[in-house]
């Protein structure tokens, strides 16, 4: 689909709905997270499932990231195709056909992958047999997320199996996803304290199998301050910090966390006007609502779901006038990652949403890369 704008256009000329990045805000977010990780002497490997875009990964790498994470093999392939050459797939793959793709990719870039089963490790080793490719393997433990990962006590046996196949054991994947949107910082701190205790138990299991655990990797935008303070995590995987969203804005900030600004917006316009409500030309095909509805940037209008193609605004607590027919309204998406996956392009604006100009139009390279 043709992008909603071209480089050099005014913000006013961006067609709607469009996924717009405030480049100044995004660059400050990148720099602040990089500075935090450097000050803590931690590796930063941002999760690229947030932006799925090689041009943005390049900015994170230039700011000091050691590589990027992805969640899907197809994401890794799309980013590698466009020059990203150090990728960690923070997810399990057991399918043989996918594992041969993974082996092919590993012959071109530096690749790591997570495992949480004996079958997965055996199949990965088989897929790599005969190829000169090598993959670094992280054993995932469940640190309270209730998703992938084994119990800490099972990690030593899996690490041993990785090493017995002649593969490089990278350490532990220990991401606590449920902690990210606990609203209170004390709750997030407690959830990560529990995760850290489980990581220590897993390290003991690995040591007693006679294997060294080189790295513990994990953390997201809601909790990374606590993983960083633990002294046990060596690498941070946060992704959403680069854009932020309404769900993260609803979190109570953590003491010591850098300030992250809202950098991702859906530009919409009022397409229908009534005395009690107005209707925008973007619904949940333009912004994901799995984490709740978007909010209007800078105004307190009440937002209602108008369906696939519409969003409805009513007066908010301040009673401020509703926007006029044709007026621009900037939505802050409820959840950044799946919102990005709905669009073909980012429109990057320099100089602010009011008077700025379009500086970059980036393809969302790994959009739809579910396999
Ligand atoms: C394994 C893993 N690591 C890191 C992240 C990054 O989290 P966030 O985007 O909330 O910073 C995620 C997000 O779901 C994840 O699944």
XYZ file of C-alpha atoms and ligand atoms in Angstrom:
387
model
C 0.000 0.000 0.000
C 1.247 3.518 -0.774
C 2.674 5.221 2.308
C 0.507 7.916 3.912
C 3.145 10.586 3.249
C 6.475 11.273 1.598
C 9.664 12.671 3.088
C 9.427 16.456 3.179
C 5.636 16.590 3.564
C 4.147 18.702 6.342
C 2.435 16.867 9.189
C -0.854 18.275 7.947
C -0.350 16.462 4.637
C -0.073 12.981 6.192
C -3.089 10.996 5.048
C -5.150 9.260 7.745
C -5.168 6.838 9.413
C -1.365 6.664 9.614
C 1.150 5.272 12.077
C 3.393 8.181 12.997
C 6.615 8.271 15.017
C 7.725 11.434 16.779
C 11.395 10.897 15.868
C 12.726 13.344 18.469
C 10.878 11.521 21.265
C 11.900 8.081 19.962
C 15.570 9.062 19.738
C 15.482 10.381 23.316
C 13.963 7.062 24.426
C 16.700 5.114 22.620
C 19.442 7.289 24.156
C 18.001 7.133 27.684
C 17.703 3.349 27.704
C 21.207 2.992 26.243
C 22.583 5.333 28.927
C 20.778 3.395 31.673
C 22.202 0.062 30.510
C 25.706 1.507 30.117
C 25.606 3.064 33.611
C 24.556 -0.306 35.049
C 27.203 -2.114 32.970
C 24.508 -4.302 31.444
C 24.098 -5.510 27.903
C 21.061 -4.087 26.121
C 19.385 -6.284 23.517
C 16.114 -4.496 22.748
C 13.124 -6.532 21.630
C 12.545 -5.797 17.945
C 9.104 -7.422 18.019
C 7.962 -3.932 19.054
C 9.033 -2.153 15.860
C 9.824 -5.001 13.385
C 11.911 -2.533 11.421
C 15.582 -2.840 10.401
C 16.063 0.936 10.152
C 15.016 1.322 13.791
C 17.095 -1.669 14.903
C 20.081 0.079 13.297
C 19.472 3.154 15.487
C 19.393 0.977 18.624
C 22.586 -0.809 17.584
C 24.309 2.502 16.849
C 23.368 3.618 20.377
C 25.159 0.614 21.890
C 22.755 -2.347 21.788
C 24.613 -5.660 21.415
C 21.982 -7.026 19.033
C 18.201 -7.382 19.018
C 15.647 -9.942 20.170
C 12.766 -11.254 18.093
C 9.915 -13.590 18.904
C 9.438 -15.277 15.527
C 11.806 -16.882 13.038
C 10.132 -14.913 10.234
C 10.948 -11.684 12.080
C 14.582 -12.762 12.327
C 14.692 -13.571 8.593
C 13.108 -10.255 7.607
C 15.495 -8.217 9.767
C 18.558 -10.261 8.747
C 17.649 -9.697 5.091
C 17.978 -5.963 5.789
C 21.317 -6.086 7.572
C 20.627 -6.909 11.234
C 23.295 -9.485 11.992
C 23.023 -10.393 15.687
C 19.606 -11.709 16.631
C 18.284 -13.672 19.612
C 15.041 -15.560 19.067
C 13.598 -15.456 22.618
C 11.154 -18.221 21.865
C 10.989 -21.971 21.343
C 10.951 -23.758 17.967
C 10.264 -27.494 17.699
C 9.014 -27.742 14.128
C 11.606 -29.483 11.903
C 10.989 -27.342 8.817
C 11.392 -24.167 10.843
C 14.555 -25.544 12.445
C 16.102 -26.062 8.990
C 15.268 -22.425 8.195
C 16.867 -21.488 11.491
C 20.035 -23.439 10.600
C 20.178 -21.682 7.224
C 19.830 -18.300 8.910
C 22.521 -19.189 11.458
C 25.002 -19.668 8.632
C 24.518 -15.994 7.688
C 24.238 -14.132 11.026
C 25.017 -14.514 14.746
C 21.944 -16.280 16.057
C 20.727 -17.397 19.486
C 17.547 -19.246 20.402
C 15.625 -20.287 23.515
C 14.719 -23.905 24.325
C 12.566 -25.485 27.013
C 12.332 -29.167 26.032
C 14.559 -32.174 25.419
C 12.783 -32.739 22.102
C 13.445 -29.164 21.012
C 17.155 -29.484 21.836
C 17.498 -32.811 19.979
C 15.753 -31.450 16.900
C 17.816 -28.248 16.944
C 21.002 -30.326 17.115
C 19.782 -32.503 14.215
C 18.965 -29.444 12.125
C 22.470 -28.058 12.687
C 24.192 -31.381 11.973
C 26.338 -31.243 8.901
C 26.043 -27.467 8.597
C 28.845 -25.185 9.703
C 26.316 -22.916 11.401
C 26.418 -22.501 15.147
C 23.657 -21.256 17.413
C 23.877 -20.091 21.022
C 21.207 -21.783 23.101
C 19.446 -20.310 26.139
C 17.383 -22.510 28.437
C 14.146 -20.739 29.295
C 12.815 -20.996 32.834
C 9.350 -19.973 33.946
C 9.899 -17.131 36.404
C 6.205 -16.531 37.088
C 4.861 -15.706 33.637
C 3.121 -19.059 33.240
C 4.025 -19.256 29.550
C 7.079 -21.038 28.163
C 9.984 -22.254 30.272
C 10.798 -25.143 32.564
C 10.931 -25.225 36.347
C 14.352 -24.097 37.658
C 15.248 -27.603 38.858
C 14.915 -28.931 35.275
C 17.311 -26.395 33.755
C 20.550 -28.234 34.634
C 19.538 -31.331 32.667
C 18.588 -29.245 29.617
C 21.830 -27.248 29.766
C 23.714 -30.538 29.968
C 21.870 -31.843 26.918
C 22.721 -28.666 24.960
C 26.403 -29.055 25.776
C 26.390 -32.806 25.049
C 25.239 -32.041 21.515
C 28.278 -29.787 21.119
C 26.150 -26.627 21.048
C 27.064 -23.446 22.919
C 25.053 -22.920 26.118
C 24.380 -19.165 26.433
C 22.659 -19.121 29.813
C 19.127 -18.567 31.064
C 16.135 -16.903 29.419
C 14.147 -15.504 32.358
C 11.422 -13.080 31.252
C 8.590 -12.252 33.643
C 5.883 -10.926 31.310
C 3.144 -10.759 33.899
C 5.160 -8.314 35.979
C 5.283 -5.681 33.239
C 1.839 -4.165 33.712
C 1.360 -4.572 37.431
C 0.480 -0.944 38.085
C 2.342 -0.381 41.351
C 6.123 -0.353 41.314
C 6.234 -2.244 44.631
C 4.209 -5.058 43.032
C 6.589 -5.201 40.068
C 9.557 -5.194 42.420
C 8.078 -8.125 44.389
C 7.369 -10.088 41.193
C 10.961 -9.637 40.011
C 12.331 -10.542 43.467
C 10.473 -13.839 43.096
C 11.832 -14.251 39.549
C 15.377 -13.634 40.828
C 14.964 -16.363 43.454
C 13.915 -18.772 40.691
C 16.880 -17.732 38.540
C 19.223 -18.461 41.472
C 17.664 -21.917 41.835
C 18.169 -22.541 38.112
C 21.784 -21.406 38.311
C 22.323 -23.890 41.157
C 20.810 -26.648 39.037
C 23.128 -25.769 36.129
C 26.215 -25.531 38.324
C 25.459 -28.886 39.866
C 25.355 -30.331 36.336
C 28.959 -29.104 36.046
C 28.177 -26.332 33.580
C 28.856 -22.595 33.808
C 25.939 -20.187 33.247
C 27.393 -17.295 31.259
C 24.385 -14.944 31.138
C 20.877 -14.360 32.476
C 18.734 -12.424 30.008
C 15.201 -11.022 30.289
C 13.253 -7.934 31.451
C 10.726 -5.625 29.834
C 9.858 -1.935 29.931
C 7.802 -2.266 33.114
C 10.366 -4.110 35.207
C 13.917 -3.677 33.856
C 14.971 -1.415 36.745
C 14.419 -4.350 39.093
C 16.227 -6.946 36.975
C 19.078 -4.443 36.627
C 19.247 -3.961 40.411
C 19.255 -7.727 41.032
C 22.924 -8.106 40.126
C 22.042 -11.419 38.491
C 20.667 -10.365 35.093
C 23.375 -9.437 32.603
C 21.194 -8.435 29.648
C 17.964 -6.433 29.266
C 15.393 -7.227 26.546
C 12.944 -4.323 26.907
C 11.179 -3.365 23.694
C 8.206 -1.061 24.222
C 10.287 1.746 25.805
C 11.144 2.927 22.312
C 7.503 3.931 21.564
C 5.510 3.554 24.802
C 1.709 3.206 24.784
C -1.331 3.882 26.930
C -0.929 0.656 28.876
C 2.630 1.532 29.927
C 1.652 5.152 30.642
C -0.853 3.745 33.179
C 2.001 2.146 35.200
C 3.292 3.951 38.268
C 6.882 4.836 37.285
C 9.794 2.994 38.926
C 12.268 5.042 40.946
C 15.488 5.347 38.979
C 13.889 4.527 35.620
C 14.654 6.840 32.708
C 11.750 8.950 31.497
C 10.291 7.448 28.338
C 8.120 9.673 26.180
C 5.167 8.720 24.021
C 6.649 8.439 20.534
C 4.060 6.396 18.580
C 0.746 7.815 17.422
C -2.057 7.026 15.059
C -2.963 10.141 13.121
C -6.728 10.244 12.536
C -9.307 12.810 11.522
C -12.907 13.515 12.426
C -15.067 12.048 9.666
C -18.530 12.487 11.199
C -19.794 15.008 13.711
C -22.778 15.058 16.040
C -23.653 17.310 18.950
C -22.875 14.672 21.565
C -20.056 12.771 19.883
C -17.651 12.754 16.964
C -16.327 9.830 14.927
C -12.688 9.290 13.898
C -11.631 7.480 10.718
C -9.583 4.787 12.532
C -10.876 1.802 14.482
C -9.209 -1.292 15.796
C -7.878 -2.209 12.372
C -5.559 0.788 12.886
C -4.788 0.447 16.606
C -4.773 -2.700 18.745
C -7.232 -2.826 21.633
C -6.105 -6.058 23.342
C -4.762 -3.945 26.226
C -7.648 -1.494 26.217
C -8.691 1.514 24.191
C -6.398 4.289 23.016
C -6.470 7.785 24.508
C -6.467 11.121 22.720
C -3.072 12.810 22.943
C -3.249 16.037 24.948
C -7.020 16.027 25.468
C -9.307 14.264 27.914
C -12.108 13.260 25.533
C -13.816 9.980 26.440
C -12.958 7.281 23.882
C -15.355 4.506 22.845
C -14.746 1.582 20.507
C -16.523 2.358 17.238
C -15.576 -0.970 15.606
C -13.108 -1.937 12.892
C -12.897 1.437 11.183
C -14.195 3.988 13.676
C -13.466 5.431 17.093
C -16.047 7.540 18.914
C -15.173 10.546 21.098
C -17.384 12.241 23.675
C -16.704 15.148 25.988
C -14.375 14.253 28.853
C -14.228 15.447 32.482
C -12.911 18.915 31.509
C -15.894 19.436 29.185
C -13.488 20.598 26.440
C -15.062 21.127 23.002
C -14.974 18.130 20.702
C -12.812 18.486 17.567
C -14.430 19.826 14.398
C -15.225 17.876 11.254
C -11.976 17.194 9.377
C -9.801 18.107 12.366
C -6.741 15.965 13.161
C -6.842 13.826 16.309
C -3.742 11.963 17.543
C -4.428 8.658 19.237
C -2.029 7.008 21.689
C -2.497 3.257 21.056
C -3.449 0.969 23.943
C -0.646 -1.475 23.018
C 2.243 -0.548 20.732
C 3.472 -3.948 19.398
C 0.255 -5.265 17.843
C -0.599 -1.754 16.604
C 2.641 -1.709 14.615
C 1.751 -5.093 13.111
C -1.402 -3.536 11.595
C 0.529 -1.086 9.407
C 2.852 -1.260 6.394
C 4.867 1.885 7.146
C 6.052 4.198 9.879
C 5.861 7.874 9.034
C 8.699 9.518 10.990
C 8.121 13.181 11.871
C 10.840 15.607 12.966
C 9.975 18.815 14.817
C 6.806 17.774 16.655
C 3.292 16.719 15.767
C 2.021 20.291 15.302
C 4.569 21.892 13.002
C 6.992 19.119 12.091
C 7.865 17.605 8.743
C 8.059 14.031 7.553
C 11.702 12.973 7.606
C 11.491 9.233 7.060
C 9.113 6.654 5.692
C 10.142 3.203 6.899
C 8.685 -0.133 5.863
C 7.627 -2.325 8.794
C 9.833 -5.099 7.458
C 8.602 -7.965 9.632
C 4.939 -7.004 9.607
C 2.855 -10.182 9.663
C 5.939 -12.395 10.161
C 4.093 -14.896 12.331
C 5.950 -17.965 11.131
C 10.591 -12.633 25.833
C 10.324 -11.164 25.897
N 11.320 -10.329 26.224
C 11.140 -8.999 26.278
C 9.908 -8.431 26.002
C 9.812 -6.935 26.014
O 8.820 -6.401 26.768
P 8.300 -4.916 26.576
O 7.918 -4.702 25.158
O 7.156 -4.860 27.469
O 9.425 -4.028 26.957
C 8.830 -9.274 25.681
C 7.490 -8.717 25.421
O 6.469 -9.356 25.383
C 9.041 -10.666 25.620
O 8.049 -11.528 25.285
